mmCIF file of C-alpha atoms in Angstrom:
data_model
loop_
_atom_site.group_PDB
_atom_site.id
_atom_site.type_symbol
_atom_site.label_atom_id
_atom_site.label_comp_id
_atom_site.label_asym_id
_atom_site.label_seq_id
_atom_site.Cartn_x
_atom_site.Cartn_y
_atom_site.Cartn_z
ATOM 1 C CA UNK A 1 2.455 32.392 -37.910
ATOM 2 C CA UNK A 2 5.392 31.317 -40.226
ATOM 3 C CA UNK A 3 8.083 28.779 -39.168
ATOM 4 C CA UNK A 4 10.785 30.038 -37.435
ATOM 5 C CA UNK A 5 13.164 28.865 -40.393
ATOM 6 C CA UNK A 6 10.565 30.676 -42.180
ATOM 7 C CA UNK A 7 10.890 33.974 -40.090
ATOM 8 C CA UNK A 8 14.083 33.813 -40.588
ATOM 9 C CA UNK A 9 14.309 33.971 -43.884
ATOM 10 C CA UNK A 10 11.965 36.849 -43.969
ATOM 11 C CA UNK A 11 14.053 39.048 -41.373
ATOM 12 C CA UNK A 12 17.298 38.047 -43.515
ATOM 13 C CA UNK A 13 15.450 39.609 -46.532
ATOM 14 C CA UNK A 14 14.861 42.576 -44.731
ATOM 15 C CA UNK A 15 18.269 43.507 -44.964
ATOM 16 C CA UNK A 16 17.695 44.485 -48.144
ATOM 17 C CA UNK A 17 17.329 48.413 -49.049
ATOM 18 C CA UNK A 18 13.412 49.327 -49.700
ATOM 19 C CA UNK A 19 12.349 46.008 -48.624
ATOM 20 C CA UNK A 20 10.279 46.143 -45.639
ATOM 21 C CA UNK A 21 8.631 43.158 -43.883
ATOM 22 C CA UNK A 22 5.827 42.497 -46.109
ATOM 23 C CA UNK A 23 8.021 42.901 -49.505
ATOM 24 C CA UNK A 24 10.420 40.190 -47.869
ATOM 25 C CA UNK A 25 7.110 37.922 -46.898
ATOM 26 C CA UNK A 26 6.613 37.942 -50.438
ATOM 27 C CA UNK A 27 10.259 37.533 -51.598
ATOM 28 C CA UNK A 28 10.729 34.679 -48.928
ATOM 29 C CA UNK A 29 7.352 32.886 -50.728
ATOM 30 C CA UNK A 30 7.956 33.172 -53.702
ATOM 31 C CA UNK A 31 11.435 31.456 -53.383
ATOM 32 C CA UNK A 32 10.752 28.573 -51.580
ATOM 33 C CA UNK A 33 7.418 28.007 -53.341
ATOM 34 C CA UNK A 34 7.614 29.119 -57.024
ATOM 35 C CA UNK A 35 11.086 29.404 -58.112
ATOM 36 C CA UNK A 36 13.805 27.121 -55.965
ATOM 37 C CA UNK A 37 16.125 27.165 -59.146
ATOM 38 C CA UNK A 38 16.100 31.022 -59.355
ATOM 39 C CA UNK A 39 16.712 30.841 -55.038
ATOM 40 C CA UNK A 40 19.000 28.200 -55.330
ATOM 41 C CA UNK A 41 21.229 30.079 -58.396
ATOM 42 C CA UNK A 42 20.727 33.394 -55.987
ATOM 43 C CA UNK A 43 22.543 31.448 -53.233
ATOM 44 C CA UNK A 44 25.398 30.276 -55.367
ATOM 45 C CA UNK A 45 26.194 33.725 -56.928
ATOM 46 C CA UNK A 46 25.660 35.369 -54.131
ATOM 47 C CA UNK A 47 28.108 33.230 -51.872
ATOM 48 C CA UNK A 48 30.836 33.333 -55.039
ATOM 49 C CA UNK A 49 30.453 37.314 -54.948
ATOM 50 C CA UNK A 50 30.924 38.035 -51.186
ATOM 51 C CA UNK A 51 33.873 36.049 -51.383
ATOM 52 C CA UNK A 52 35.618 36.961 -54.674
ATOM 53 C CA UNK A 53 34.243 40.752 -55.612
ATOM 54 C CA UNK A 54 36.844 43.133 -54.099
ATOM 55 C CA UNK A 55 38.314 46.265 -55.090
ATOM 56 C CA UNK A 56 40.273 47.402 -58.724
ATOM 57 C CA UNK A 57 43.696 48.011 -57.121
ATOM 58 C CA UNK A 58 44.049 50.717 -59.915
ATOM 59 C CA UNK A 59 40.457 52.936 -59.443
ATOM 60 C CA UNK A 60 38.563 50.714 -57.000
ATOM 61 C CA UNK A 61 35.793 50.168 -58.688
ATOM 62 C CA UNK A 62 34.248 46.732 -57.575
ATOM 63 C CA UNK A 63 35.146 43.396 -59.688
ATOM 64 C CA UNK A 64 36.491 40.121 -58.632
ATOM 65 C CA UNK A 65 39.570 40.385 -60.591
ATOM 66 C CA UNK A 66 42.831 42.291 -59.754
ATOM 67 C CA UNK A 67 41.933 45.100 -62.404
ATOM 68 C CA UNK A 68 38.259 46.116 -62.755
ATOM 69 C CA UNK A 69 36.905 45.757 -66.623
ATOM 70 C CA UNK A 70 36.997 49.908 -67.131
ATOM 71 C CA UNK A 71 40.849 49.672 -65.561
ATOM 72 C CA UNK A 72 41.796 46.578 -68.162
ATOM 73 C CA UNK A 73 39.923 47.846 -71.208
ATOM 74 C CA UNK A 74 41.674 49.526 -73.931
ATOM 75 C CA UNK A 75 38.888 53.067 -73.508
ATOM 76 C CA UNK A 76 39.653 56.152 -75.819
ATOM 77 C CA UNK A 77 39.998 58.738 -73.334
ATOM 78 C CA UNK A 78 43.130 57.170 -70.742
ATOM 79 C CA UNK A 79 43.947 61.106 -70.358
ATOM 80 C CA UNK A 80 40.979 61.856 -68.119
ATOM 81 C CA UNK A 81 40.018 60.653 -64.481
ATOM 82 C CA UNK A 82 36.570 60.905 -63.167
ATOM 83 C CA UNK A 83 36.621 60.690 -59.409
ATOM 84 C CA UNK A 84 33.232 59.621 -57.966
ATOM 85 C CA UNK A 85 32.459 58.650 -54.545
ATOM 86 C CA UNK A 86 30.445 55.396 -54.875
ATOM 87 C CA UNK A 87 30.645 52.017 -57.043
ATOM 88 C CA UNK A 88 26.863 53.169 -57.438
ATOM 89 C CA UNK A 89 27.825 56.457 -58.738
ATOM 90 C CA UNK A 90 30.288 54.626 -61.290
ATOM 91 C CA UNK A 91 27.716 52.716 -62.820
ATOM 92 C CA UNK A 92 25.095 55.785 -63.283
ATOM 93 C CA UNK A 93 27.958 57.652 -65.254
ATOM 94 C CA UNK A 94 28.799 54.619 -67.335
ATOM 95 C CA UNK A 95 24.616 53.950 -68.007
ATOM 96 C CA UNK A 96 24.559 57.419 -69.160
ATOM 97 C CA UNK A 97 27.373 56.432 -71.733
ATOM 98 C CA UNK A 98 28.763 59.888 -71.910
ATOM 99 C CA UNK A 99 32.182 59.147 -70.445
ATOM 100 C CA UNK A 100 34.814 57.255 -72.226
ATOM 101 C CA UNK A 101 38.041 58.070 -69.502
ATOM 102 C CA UNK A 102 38.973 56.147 -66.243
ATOM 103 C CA UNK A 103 37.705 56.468 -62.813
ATOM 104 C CA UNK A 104 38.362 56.534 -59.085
ATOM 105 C CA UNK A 105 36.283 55.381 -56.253
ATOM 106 C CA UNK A 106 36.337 57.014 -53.412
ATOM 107 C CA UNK A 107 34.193 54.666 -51.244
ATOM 108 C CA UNK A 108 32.597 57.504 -49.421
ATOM 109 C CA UNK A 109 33.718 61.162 -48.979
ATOM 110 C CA UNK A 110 35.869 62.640 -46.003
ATOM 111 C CA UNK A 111 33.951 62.936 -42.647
ATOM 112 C CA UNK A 112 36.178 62.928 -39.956
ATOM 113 C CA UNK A 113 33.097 62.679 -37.473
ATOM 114 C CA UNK A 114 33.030 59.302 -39.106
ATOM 115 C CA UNK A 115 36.597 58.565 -38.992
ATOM 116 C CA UNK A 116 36.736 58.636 -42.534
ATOM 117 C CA UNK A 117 39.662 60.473 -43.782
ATOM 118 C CA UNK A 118 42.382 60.450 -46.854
ATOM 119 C CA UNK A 119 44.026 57.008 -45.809
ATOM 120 C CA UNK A 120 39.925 55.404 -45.826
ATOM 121 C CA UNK A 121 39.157 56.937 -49.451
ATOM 122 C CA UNK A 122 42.417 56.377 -50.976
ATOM 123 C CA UNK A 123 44.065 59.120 -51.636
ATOM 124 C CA UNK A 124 47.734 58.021 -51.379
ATOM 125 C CA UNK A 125 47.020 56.031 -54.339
ATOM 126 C CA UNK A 126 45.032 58.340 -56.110
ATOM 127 C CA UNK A 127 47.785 61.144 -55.993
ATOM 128 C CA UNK A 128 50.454 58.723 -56.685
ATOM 129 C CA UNK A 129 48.614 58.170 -59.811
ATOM 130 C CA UNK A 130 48.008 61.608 -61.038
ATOM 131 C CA UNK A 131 52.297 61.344 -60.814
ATOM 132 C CA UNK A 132 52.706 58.700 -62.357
ATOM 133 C CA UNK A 133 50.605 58.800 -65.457
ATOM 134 C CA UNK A 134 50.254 60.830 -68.705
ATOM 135 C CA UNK A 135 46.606 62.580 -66.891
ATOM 136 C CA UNK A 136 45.156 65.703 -68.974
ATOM 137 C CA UNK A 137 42.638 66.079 -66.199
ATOM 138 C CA UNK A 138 41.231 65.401 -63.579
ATOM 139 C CA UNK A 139 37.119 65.666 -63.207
ATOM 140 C CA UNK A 140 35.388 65.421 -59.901
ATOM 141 C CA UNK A 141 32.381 64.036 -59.526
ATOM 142 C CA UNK A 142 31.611 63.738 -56.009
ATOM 143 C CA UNK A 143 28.272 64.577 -54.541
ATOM 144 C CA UNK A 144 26.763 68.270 -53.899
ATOM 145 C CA UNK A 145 26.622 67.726 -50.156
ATOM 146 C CA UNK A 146 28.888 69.511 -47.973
ATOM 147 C CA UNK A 147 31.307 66.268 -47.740
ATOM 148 C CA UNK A 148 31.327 66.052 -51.392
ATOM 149 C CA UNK A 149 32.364 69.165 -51.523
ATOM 150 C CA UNK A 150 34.826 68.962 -49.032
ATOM 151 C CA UNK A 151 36.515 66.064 -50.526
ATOM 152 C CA UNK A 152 36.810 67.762 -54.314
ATOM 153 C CA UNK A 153 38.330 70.502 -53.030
ATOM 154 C CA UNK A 154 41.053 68.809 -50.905
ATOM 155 C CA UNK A 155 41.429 67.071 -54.120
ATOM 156 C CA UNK A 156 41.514 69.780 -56.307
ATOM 157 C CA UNK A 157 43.860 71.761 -54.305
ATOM 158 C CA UNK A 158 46.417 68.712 -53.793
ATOM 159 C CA UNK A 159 45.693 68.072 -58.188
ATOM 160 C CA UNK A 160 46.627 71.523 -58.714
ATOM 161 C CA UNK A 161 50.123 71.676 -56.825
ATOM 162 C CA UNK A 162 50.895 68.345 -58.776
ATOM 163 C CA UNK A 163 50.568 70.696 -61.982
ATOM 164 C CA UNK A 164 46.724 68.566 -63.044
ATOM 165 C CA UNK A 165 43.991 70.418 -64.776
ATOM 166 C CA UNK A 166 41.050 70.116 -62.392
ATOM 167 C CA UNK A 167 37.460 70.265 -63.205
ATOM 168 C CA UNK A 168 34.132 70.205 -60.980
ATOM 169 C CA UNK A 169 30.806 68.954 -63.087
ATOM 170 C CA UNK A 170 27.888 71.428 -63.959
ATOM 171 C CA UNK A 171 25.523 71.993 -61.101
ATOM 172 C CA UNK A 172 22.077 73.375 -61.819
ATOM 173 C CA UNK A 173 18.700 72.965 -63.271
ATOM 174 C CA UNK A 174 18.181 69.163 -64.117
ATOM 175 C CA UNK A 175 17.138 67.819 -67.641
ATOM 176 C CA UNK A 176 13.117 68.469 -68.310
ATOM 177 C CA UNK A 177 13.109 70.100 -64.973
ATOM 178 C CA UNK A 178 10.245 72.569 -64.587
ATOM 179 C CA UNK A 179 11.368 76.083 -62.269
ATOM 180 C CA UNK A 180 8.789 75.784 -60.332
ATOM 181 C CA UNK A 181 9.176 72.418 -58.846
ATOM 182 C CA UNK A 182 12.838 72.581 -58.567
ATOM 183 C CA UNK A 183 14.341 73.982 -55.324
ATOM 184 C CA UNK A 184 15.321 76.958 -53.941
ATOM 185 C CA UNK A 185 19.358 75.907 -53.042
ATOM 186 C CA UNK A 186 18.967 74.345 -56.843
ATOM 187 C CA UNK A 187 17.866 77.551 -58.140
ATOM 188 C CA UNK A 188 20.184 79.693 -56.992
ATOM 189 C CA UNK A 189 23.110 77.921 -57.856
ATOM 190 C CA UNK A 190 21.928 77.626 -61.369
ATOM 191 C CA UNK A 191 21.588 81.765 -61.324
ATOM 192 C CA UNK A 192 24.720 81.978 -59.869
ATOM 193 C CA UNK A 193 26.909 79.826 -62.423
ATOM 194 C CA UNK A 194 24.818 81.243 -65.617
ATOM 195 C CA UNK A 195 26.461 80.949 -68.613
ATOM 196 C CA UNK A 196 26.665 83.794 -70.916
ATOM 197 C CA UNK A 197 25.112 82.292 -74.591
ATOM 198 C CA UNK B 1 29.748 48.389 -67.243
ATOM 199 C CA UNK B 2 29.895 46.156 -63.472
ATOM 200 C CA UNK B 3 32.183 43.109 -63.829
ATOM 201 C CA UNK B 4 30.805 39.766 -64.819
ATOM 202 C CA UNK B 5 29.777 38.404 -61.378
ATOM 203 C CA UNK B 6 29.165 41.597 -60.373
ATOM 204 C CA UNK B 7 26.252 41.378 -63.309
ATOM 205 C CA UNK B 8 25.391 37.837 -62.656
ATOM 206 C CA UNK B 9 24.745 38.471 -59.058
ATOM 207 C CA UNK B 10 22.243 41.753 -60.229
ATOM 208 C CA UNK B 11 20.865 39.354 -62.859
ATOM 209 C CA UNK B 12 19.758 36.839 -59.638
ATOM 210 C CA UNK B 13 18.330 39.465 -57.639
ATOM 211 C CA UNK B 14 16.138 40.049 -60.225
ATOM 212 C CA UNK B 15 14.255 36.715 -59.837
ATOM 213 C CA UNK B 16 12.752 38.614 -56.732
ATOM 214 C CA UNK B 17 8.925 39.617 -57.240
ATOM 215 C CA UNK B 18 9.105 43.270 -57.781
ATOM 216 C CA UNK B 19 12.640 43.672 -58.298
ATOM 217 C CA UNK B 20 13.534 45.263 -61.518
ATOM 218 C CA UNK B 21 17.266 45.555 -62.796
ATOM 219 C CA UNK B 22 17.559 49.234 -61.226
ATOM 220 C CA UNK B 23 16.513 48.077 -57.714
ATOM 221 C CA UNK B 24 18.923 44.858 -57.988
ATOM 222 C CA UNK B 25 22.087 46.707 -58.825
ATOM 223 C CA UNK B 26 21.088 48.609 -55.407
ATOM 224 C CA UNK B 27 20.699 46.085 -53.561
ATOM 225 C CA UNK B 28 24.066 44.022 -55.253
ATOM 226 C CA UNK B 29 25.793 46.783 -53.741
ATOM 227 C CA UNK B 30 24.409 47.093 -50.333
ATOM 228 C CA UNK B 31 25.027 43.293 -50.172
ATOM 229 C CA UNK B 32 28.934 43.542 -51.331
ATOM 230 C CA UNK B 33 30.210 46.983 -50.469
ATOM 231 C CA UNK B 34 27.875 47.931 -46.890
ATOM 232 C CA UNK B 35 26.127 44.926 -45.081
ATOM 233 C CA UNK B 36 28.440 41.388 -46.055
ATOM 234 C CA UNK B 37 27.234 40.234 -42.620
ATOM 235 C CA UNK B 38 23.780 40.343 -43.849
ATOM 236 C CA UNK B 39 24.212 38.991 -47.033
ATOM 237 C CA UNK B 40 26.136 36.288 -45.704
ATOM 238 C CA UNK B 41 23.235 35.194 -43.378
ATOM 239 C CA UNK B 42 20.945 35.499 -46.254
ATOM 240 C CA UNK B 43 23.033 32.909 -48.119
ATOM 241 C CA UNK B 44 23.009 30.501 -45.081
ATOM 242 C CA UNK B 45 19.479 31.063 -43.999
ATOM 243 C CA UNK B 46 18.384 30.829 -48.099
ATOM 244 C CA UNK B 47 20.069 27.587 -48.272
ATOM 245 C CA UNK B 48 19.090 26.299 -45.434
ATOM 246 C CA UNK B 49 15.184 26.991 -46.341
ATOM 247 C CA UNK B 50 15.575 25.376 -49.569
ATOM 248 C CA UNK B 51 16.871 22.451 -48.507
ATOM 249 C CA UNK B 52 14.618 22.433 -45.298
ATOM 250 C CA UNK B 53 11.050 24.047 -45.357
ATOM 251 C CA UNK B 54 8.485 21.418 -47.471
ATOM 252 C CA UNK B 55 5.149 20.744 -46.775
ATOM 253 C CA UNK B 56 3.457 20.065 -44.186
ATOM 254 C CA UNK B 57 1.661 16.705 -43.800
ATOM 255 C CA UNK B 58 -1.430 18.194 -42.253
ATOM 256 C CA UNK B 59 -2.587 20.936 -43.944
ATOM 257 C CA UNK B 60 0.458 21.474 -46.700
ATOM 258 C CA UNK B 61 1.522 24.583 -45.139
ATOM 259 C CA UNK B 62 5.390 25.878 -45.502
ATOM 260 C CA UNK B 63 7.646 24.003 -42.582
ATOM 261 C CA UNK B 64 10.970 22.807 -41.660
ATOM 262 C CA UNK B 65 9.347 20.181 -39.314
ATOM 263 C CA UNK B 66 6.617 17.079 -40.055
ATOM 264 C CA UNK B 67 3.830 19.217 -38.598
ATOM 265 C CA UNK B 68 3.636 23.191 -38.875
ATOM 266 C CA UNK B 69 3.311 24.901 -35.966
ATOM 267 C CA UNK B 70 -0.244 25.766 -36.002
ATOM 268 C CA UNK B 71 -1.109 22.001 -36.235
ATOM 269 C CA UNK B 72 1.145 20.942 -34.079
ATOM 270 C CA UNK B 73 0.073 23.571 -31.578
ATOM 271 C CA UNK B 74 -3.521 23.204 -29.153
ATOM 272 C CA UNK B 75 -5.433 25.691 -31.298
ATOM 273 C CA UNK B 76 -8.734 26.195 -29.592
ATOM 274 C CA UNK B 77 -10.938 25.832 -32.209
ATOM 275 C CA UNK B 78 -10.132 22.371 -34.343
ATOM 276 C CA UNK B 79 -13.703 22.079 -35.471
ATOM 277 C CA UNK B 80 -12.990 24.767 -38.084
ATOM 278 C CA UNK B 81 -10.725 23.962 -41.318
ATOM 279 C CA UNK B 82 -10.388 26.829 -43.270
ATOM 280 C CA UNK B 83 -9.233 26.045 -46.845
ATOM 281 C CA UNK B 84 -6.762 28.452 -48.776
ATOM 282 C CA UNK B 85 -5.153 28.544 -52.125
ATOM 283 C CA UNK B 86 -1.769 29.490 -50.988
ATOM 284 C CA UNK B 87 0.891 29.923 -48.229
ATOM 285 C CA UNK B 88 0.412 33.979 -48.597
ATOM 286 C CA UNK B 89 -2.978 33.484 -47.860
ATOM 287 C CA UNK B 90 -2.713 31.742 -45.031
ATOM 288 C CA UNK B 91 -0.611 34.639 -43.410
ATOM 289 C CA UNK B 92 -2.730 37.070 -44.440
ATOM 290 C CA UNK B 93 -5.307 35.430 -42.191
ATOM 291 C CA UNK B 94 -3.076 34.673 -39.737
ATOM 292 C CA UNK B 95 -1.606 38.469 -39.594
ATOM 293 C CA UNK B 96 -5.054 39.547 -39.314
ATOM 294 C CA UNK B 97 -5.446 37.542 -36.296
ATOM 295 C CA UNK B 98 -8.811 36.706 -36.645
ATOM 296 C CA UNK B 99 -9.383 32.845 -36.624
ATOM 297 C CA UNK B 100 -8.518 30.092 -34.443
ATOM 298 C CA UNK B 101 -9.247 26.942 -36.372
ATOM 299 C CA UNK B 102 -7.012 24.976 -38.318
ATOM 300 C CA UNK B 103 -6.190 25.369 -42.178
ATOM 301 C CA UNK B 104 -5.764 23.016 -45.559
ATOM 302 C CA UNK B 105 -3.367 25.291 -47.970
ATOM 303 C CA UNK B 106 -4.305 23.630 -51.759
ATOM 304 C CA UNK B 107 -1.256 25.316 -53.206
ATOM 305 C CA UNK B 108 -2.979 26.698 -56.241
ATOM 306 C CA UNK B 109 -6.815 26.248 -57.691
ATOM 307 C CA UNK B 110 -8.286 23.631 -60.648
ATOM 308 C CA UNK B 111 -7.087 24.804 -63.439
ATOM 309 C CA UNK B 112 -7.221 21.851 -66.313
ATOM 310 C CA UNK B 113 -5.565 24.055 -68.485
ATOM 311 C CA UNK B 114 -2.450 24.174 -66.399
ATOM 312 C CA UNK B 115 -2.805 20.084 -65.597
ATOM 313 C CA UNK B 116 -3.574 21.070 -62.255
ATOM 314 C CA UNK B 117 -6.192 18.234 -61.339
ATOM 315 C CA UNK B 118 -7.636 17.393 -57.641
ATOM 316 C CA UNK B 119 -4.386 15.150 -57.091
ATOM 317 C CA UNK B 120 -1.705 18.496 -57.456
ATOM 318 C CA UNK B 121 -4.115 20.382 -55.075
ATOM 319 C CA UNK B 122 -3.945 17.495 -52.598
ATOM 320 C CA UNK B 123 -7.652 16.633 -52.264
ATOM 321 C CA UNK B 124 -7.674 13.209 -51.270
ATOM 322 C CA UNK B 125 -5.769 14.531 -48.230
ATOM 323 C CA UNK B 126 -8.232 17.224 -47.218
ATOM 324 C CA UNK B 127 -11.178 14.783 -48.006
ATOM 325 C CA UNK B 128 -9.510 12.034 -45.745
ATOM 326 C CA UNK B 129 -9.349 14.269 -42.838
ATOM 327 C CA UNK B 130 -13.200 15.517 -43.841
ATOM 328 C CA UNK B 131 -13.939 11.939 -42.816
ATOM 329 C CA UNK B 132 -11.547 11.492 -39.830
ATOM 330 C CA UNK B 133 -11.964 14.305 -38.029
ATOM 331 C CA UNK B 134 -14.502 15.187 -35.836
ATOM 332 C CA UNK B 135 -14.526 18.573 -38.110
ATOM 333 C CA UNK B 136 -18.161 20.617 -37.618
ATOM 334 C CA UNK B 137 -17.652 23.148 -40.356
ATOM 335 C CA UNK B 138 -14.827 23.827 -43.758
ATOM 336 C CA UNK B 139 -14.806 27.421 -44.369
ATOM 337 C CA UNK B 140 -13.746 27.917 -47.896
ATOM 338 C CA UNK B 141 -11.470 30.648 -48.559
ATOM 339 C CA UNK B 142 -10.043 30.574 -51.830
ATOM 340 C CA UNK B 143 -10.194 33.473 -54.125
ATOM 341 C CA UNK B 144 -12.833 35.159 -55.692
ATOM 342 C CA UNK B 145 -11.883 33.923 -58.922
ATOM 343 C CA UNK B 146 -13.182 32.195 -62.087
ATOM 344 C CA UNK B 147 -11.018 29.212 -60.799
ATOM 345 C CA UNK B 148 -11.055 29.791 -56.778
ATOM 346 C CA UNK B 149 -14.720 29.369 -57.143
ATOM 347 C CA UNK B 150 -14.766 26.457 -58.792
ATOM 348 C CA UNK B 151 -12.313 25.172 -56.822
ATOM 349 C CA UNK B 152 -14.748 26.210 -53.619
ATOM 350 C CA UNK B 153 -17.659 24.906 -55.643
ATOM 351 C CA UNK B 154 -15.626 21.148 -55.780
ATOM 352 C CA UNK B 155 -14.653 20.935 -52.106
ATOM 353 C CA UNK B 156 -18.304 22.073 -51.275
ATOM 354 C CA UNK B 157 -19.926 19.118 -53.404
ATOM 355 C CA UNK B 158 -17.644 16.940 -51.875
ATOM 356 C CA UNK B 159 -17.993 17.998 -47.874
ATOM 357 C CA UNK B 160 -21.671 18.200 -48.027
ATOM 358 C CA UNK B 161 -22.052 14.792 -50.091
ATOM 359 C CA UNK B 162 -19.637 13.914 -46.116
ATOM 360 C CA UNK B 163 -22.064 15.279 -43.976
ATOM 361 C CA UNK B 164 -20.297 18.605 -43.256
ATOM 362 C CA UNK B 165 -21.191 21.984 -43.154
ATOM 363 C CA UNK B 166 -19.653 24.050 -45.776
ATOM 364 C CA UNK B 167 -19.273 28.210 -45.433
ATOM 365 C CA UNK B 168 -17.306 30.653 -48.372
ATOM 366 C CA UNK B 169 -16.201 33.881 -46.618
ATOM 367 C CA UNK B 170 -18.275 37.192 -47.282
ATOM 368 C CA UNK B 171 -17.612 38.688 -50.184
ATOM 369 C CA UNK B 172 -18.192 42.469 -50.720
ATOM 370 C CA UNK B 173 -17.408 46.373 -50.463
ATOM 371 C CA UNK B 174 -14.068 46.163 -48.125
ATOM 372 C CA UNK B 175 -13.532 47.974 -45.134
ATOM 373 C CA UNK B 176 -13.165 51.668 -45.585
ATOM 374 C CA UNK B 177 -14.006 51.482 -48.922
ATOM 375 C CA UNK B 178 -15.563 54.147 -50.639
ATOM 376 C CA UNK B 179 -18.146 53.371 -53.195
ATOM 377 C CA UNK B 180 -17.250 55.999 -55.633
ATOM 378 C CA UNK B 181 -14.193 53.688 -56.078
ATOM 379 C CA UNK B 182 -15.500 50.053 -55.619
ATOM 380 C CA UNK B 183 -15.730 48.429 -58.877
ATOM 381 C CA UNK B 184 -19.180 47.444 -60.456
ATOM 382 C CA UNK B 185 -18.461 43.362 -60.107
ATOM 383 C CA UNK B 186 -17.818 44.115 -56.172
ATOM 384 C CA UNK B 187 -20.998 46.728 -56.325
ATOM 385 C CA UNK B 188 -23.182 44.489 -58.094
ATOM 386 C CA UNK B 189 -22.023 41.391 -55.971
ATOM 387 C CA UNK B 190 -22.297 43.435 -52.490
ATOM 388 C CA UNK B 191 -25.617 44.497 -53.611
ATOM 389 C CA UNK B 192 -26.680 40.512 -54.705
ATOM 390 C CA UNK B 193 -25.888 39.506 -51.407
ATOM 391 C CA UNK B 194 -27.319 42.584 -49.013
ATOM 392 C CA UNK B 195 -28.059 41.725 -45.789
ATOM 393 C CA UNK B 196 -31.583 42.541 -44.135
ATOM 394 C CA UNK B 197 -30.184 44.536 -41.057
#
């Protein structure tokens, strides 16, 4: 039976996603026994980033400054917008390295179930940027889920009466993905949008 | 490209056994943008078990107090001492709810090589309570290892040369365990120590 300072520690590690309670048994261990520098460096950054990481005012993208890096950097393409709906989904576009415009973060997608409507994503600031600035288009990137799809078309149809190109990305068959383990909904969207070559 | 601290705070996630960069930038984000409450206990209760949980004075086991709780607690069998080579081990026995005696936790095995010596594995502790005790039997329990057996083979010199009764757990084909998949040093050894039924 652990300590109860102990226990504690291994229920607060269980807050983490995909750790269950022997993962955090082992976390908790190895913190306190083999690495209290690594724990103790963990503590610091992690206090310093709850309190200081907040949102770009300009795309929302997380950083503890007042513009994010992406929003502050001098990038090629200032002419096109990606809107995505996480910070998560951000980072997977920017790993991929394929994208050289700006972004906006949604923080979610509408669900008014949820409460979650235009004020909670944003979208007062994101149209009053599509006004303001010199945008070629605008390229949504919000999940296929019926709430991502929701949300890009409210957006699209609000980006087209401001006069904005609007774009949706490709939806289909995956890279190295093999027909027969891909599925059905999957499928038939890739039939439907075929592209003549 | 996430923001410096943003990075750093990915980069000390990754000190976690089993977390690779992917699975910290997940769980950075859960921290920040879903569950601050959490990650604000983690801080507390991180820094608070750094600073708190040492050894303890009996056996060596992980506590905030002098003595843990299972030697500070009436155990009903104190005539046992079973010796581990970690805190993890210790648990494992503990989880599986199968002994009632008390334990000596070495923190690691002899291993020259390393510089760990009889002193770093706190021998003259467990030796002293060999002789103090009114102990009838030390159950050694350390791995099934080049060095946890020599480590068992020391302790075992030492507590008979005492007057005690020495006993190394059963080793063998595990529970469930099909022998199509044991491997040959488990087959061989289950097979060296049969047991006339």
């Amino acid at each position: 039976m652990p300590s109860p300072l102990f226990n504690q520690l291994i229920h607060s590690l269980c807050c983490l996603p995909g750790v269950g309670k022997k993962s955090a048994q082992r976390m908790a261990l190895y913190l306190i026994e083999r690495d209290k520098v690594s724990a103790k460096r963990l503590v610091r950054v992690l206090a310093e980033s709850i309190e200081k990481i907040d949102r770009c005012v300009r795309c929302r993208n997380l950083t503890e400054d007042l513009l994010c890096s992406l929003c502050g950097s001098e990038r090629s393409n200032k002419g096109l917008l990606c809107v995505v709906e996480t910070p998560a989904d951000l980072l997977a576009i920017e790993q991929a390295n394929c994208f050289f415009g700006t972004y906006f973060v949604l923080h979610g997608h509408l669900s008014p179930i949820d409460g979650i409507g235009p004020e909670e994503l944003g979208f007062d600031e994101l149209f009053k940027q599509l006004h303001e600035h010199d945008l070629k288009e605008v390229i949504l990137a919000t999940n296929l889920t019926l709430e991502g799809e929701t949300t890009a078309q409210f957006i699209a149809d609000k980006s087209r009466s401001l006069g904005k190109k609007v774009s949706r990305i490709a939806y289909g068959v995956p890279m190295g993905g093999e027909l027969e383990y891909v599925d059905g909904g999957t499928l038939s969207l890739a039939l439907d949008r075929r592209k003549i070559i």
